[in-house]
CSV table of C-alpha atoms in Angstrom, one decimal:
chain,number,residue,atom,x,y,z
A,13,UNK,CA,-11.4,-2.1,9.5
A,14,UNK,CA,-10.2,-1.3,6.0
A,15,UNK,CA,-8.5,1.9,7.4
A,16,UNK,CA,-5.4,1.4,8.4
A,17,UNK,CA,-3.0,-0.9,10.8
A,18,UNK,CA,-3.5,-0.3,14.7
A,19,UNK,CA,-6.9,-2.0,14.4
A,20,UNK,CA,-8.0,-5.6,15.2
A,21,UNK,CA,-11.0,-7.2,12.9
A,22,UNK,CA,-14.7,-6.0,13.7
A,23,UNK,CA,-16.9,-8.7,15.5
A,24,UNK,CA,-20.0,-7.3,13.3
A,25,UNK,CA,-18.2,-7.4,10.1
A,26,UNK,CA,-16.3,-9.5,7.8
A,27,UNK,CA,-15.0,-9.8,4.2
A,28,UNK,CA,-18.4,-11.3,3.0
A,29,UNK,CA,-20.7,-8.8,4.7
A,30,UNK,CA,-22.5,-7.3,1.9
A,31,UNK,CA,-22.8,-3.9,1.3
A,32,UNK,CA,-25.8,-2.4,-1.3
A,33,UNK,CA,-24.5,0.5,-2.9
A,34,UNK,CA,-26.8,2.7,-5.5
A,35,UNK,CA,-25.9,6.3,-6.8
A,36,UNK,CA,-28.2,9.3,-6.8
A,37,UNK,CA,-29.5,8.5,-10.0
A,38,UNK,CA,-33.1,7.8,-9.4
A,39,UNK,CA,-32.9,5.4,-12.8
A,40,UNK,CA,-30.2,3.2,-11.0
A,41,UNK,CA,-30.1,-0.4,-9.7
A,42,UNK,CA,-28.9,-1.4,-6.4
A,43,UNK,CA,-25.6,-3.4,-6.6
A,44,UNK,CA,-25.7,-6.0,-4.0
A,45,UNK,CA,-21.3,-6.1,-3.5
A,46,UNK,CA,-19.4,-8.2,-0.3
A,47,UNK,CA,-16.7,-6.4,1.4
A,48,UNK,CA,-14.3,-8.8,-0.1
A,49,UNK,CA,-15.5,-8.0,-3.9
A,50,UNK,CA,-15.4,-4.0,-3.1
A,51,UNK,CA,-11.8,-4.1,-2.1
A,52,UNK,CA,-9.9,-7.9,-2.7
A,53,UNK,CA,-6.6,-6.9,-0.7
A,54,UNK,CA,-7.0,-6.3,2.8
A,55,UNK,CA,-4.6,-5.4,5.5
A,56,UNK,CA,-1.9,-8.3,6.3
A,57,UNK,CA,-2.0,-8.1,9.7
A,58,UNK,CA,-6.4,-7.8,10.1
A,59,UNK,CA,-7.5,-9.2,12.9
A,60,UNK,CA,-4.1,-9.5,14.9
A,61,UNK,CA,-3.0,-8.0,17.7
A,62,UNK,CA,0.6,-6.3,17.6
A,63,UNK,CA,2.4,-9.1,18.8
A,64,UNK,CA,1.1,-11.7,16.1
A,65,UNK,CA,1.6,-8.6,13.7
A,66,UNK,CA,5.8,-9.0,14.9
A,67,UNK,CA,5.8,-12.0,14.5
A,68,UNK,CA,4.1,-12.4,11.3
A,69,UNK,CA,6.5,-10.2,9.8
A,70,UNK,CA,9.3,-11.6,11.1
A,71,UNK,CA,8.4,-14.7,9.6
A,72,UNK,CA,7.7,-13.3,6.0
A,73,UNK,CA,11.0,-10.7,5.6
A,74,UNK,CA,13.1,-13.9,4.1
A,75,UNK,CA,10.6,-14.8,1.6
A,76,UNK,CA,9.4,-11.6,0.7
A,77,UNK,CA,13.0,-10.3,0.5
A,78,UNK,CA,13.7,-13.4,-1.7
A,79,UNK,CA,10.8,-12.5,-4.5
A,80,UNK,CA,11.6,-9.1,-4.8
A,81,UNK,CA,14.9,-9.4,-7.3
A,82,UNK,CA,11.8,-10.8,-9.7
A,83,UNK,CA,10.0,-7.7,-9.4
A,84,UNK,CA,12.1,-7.0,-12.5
A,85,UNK,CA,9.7,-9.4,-14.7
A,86,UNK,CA,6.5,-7.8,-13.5
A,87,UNK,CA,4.1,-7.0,-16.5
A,88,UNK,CA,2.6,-3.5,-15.9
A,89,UNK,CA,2.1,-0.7,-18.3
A,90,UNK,CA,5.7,0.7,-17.9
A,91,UNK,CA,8.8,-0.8,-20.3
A,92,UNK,CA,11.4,-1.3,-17.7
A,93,UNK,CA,10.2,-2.5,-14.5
A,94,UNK,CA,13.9,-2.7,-12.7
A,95,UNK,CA,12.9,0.8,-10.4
A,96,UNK,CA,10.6,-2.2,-8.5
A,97,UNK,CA,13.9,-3.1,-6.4
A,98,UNK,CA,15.1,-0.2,-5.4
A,99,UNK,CA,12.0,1.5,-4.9
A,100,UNK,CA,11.0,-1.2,-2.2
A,101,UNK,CA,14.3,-0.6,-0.7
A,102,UNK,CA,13.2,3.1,-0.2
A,103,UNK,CA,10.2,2.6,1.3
A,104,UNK,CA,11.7,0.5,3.6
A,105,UNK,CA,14.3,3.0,4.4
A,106,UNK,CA,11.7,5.3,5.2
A,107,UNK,CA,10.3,2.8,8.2
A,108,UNK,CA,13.4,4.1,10.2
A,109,UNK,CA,11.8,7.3,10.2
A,110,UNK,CA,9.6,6.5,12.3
A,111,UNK,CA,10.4,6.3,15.9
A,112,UNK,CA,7.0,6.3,17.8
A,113,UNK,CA,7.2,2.6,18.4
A,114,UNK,CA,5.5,3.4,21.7
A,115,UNK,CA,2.6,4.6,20.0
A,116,UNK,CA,2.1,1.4,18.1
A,117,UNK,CA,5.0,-1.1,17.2
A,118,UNK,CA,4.6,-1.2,13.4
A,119,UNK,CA,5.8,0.9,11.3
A,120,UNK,CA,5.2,2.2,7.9
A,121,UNK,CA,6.8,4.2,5.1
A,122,UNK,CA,6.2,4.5,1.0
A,123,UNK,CA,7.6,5.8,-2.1
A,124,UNK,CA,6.9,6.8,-5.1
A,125,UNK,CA,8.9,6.0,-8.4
A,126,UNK,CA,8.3,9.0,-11.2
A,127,UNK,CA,10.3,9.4,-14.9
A,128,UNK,CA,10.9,12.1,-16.7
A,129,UNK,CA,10.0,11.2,-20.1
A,130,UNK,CA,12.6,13.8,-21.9
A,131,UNK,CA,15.7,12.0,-20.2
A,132,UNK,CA,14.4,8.8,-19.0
A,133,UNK,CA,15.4,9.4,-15.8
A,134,UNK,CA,13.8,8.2,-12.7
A,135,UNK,CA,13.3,10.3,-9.0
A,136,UNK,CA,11.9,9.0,-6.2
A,137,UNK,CA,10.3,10.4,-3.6
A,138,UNK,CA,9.8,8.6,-0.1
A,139,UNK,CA,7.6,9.4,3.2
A,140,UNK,CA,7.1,7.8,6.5
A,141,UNK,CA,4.1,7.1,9.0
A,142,UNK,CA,3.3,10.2,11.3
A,143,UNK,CA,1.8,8.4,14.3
A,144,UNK,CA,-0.7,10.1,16.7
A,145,UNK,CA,-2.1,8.9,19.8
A,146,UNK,CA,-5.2,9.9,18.9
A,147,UNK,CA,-5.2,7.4,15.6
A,148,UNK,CA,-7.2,9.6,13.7
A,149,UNK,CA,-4.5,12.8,13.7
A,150,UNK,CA,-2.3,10.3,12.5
A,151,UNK,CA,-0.7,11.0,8.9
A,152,UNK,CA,-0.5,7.8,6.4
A,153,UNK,CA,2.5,7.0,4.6
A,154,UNK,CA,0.9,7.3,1.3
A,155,UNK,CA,-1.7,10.3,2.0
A,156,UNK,CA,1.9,12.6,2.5
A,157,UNK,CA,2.7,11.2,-1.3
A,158,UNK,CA,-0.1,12.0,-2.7
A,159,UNK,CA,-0.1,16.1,-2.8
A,160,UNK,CA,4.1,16.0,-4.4
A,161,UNK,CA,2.4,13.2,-7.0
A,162,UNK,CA,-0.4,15.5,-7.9
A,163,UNK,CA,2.3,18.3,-8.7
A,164,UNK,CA,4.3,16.3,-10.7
A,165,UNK,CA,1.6,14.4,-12.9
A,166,UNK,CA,0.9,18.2,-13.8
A,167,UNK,CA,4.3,18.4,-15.4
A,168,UNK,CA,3.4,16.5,-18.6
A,169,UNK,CA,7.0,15.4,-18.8
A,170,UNK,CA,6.5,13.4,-15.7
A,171,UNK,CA,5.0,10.0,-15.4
A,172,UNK,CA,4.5,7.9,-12.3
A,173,UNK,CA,5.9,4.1,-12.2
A,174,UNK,CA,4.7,2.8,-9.1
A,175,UNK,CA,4.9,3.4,-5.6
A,176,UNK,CA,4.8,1.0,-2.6
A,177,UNK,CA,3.8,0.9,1.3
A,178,UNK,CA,6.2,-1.4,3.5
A,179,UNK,CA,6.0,-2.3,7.2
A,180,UNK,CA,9.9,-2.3,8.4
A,181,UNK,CA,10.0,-5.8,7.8
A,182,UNK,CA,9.5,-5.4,4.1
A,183,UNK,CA,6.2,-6.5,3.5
A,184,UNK,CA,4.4,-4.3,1.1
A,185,UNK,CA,1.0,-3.4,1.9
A,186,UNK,CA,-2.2,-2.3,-0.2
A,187,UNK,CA,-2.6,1.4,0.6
A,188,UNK,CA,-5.1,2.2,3.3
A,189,UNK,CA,-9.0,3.6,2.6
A,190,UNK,CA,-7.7,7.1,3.3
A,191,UNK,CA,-5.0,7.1,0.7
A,192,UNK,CA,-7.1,5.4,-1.8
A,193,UNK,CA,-9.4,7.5,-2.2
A,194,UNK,CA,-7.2,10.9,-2.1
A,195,UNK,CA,-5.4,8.8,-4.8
A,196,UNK,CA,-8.8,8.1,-7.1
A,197,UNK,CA,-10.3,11.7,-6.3
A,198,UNK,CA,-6.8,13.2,-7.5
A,199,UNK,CA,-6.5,11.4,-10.5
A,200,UNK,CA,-3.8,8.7,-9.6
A,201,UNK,CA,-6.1,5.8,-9.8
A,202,UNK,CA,-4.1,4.0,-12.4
A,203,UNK,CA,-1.2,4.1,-10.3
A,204,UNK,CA,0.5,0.9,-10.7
A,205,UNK,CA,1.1,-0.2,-6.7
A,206,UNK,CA,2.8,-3.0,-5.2
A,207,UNK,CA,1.2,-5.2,-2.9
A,208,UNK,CA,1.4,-8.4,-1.1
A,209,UNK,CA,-1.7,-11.4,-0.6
A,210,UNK,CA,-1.4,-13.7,2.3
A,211,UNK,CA,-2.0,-17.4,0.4
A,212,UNK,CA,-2.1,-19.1,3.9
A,213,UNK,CA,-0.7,-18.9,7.2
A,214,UNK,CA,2.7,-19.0,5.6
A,215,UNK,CA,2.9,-18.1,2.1
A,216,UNK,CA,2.7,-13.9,1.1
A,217,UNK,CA,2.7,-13.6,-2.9
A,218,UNK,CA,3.1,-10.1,-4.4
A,219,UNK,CA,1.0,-8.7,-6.9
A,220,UNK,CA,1.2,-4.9,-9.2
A,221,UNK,CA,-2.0,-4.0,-8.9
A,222,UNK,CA,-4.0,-0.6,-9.3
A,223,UNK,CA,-4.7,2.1,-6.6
């Protein structure tokens, strides 16, 4: 499940089902596209239950928190890219937020890093995880970004850095299928968003990647 973070892997799915996608268009092809090629960063902790999830992040803060300081030599489209640090630090702070560990045991918060092109200066702006027992009333980190984003890209003077989803452990994660797609229908697509790729059982390596 591509959705979000209380879930466990699908036993009828995988990242090489194949999907076959074809628009409206009656002049259009069918593109033949595995789940893996559609979306190439899925959730860290898929197909682990909550405890493995702990763990797993326990494990990975002390790397993670090593290779941040580099964020500062990330190529992306911006020309300063120290806001990286600090705006992983935020989104972190924003985990403590969150107090419904009963609900499920990981939690989640993101921020956003914007300038003001006239000064130079850079705002941030931070939200938490709103968990529900029923999953689906639950509101994502990133979804509660999205609407204060949208108002500021409408100030032309504004312009968004980055922005970045971390469990409270530090690892940053892809935004979830909800958020990415109020993202791409709202014209933040080319956001520039931080993320993290397991290498193996032990090795997370991050990545600036697009929305």
């Amino acid at each position: 499940d591509a959705t979000g973070s209380n879930t466990t892997s699908s036993s009828i799915m995988s990242p090489n089902t194949v999907f076959v996608l074809q628009s409206a268009d009656a002049t259009s092809e069918p593109w033949h596209v595995t789940l893996a090629e559609l979306y190439p960063h899925p959730p860290l902790y898929m197909g682990l239950p909550v405890v493995e999830q702990q763990r797993l992040g326990q494990e990975m803060q002390p790397q993670i928190s090593s290779q941040i300081p580099l964020l500062a030599n990330t190529k992306t489209t911006t020309t300063s890219n120290t806001f990286w640090k600090d705006l992983w630090e935020k989104a972190q702070q924003a985990t403590q937020e969150d107090t419904r560990d009963d609900v499920h045991a990981i939690r989640y918060g993101a921020a956003a890093a914007l300038m003001d092109t006239t000064s130079n200066q850079v705002s941030y702006i931070t939200a938490s995880q709103c968990k529900a027992l029923e999953y689906g009333a639950t509101l994502d980190a990133v979804c509660q970004l999205v609407p204060p984003l949208v108002q500021q890209q409408q100030q032309q003077r504004m312009i968004i850095l980055g922005l970045v989803q971390v469990d409270q452990y530090g690892l940053p994660h892809a935004p979830f299928a909800p958020a990415r797609s109020l993202l791409v229908e709202h014209g933040l697509g080319d956001t520039p968003v931080l993320t993290s790729r397991r290498q193996d059982a032990m090795m997370l390596q991050l990545h600036v990647v697009t929305a």
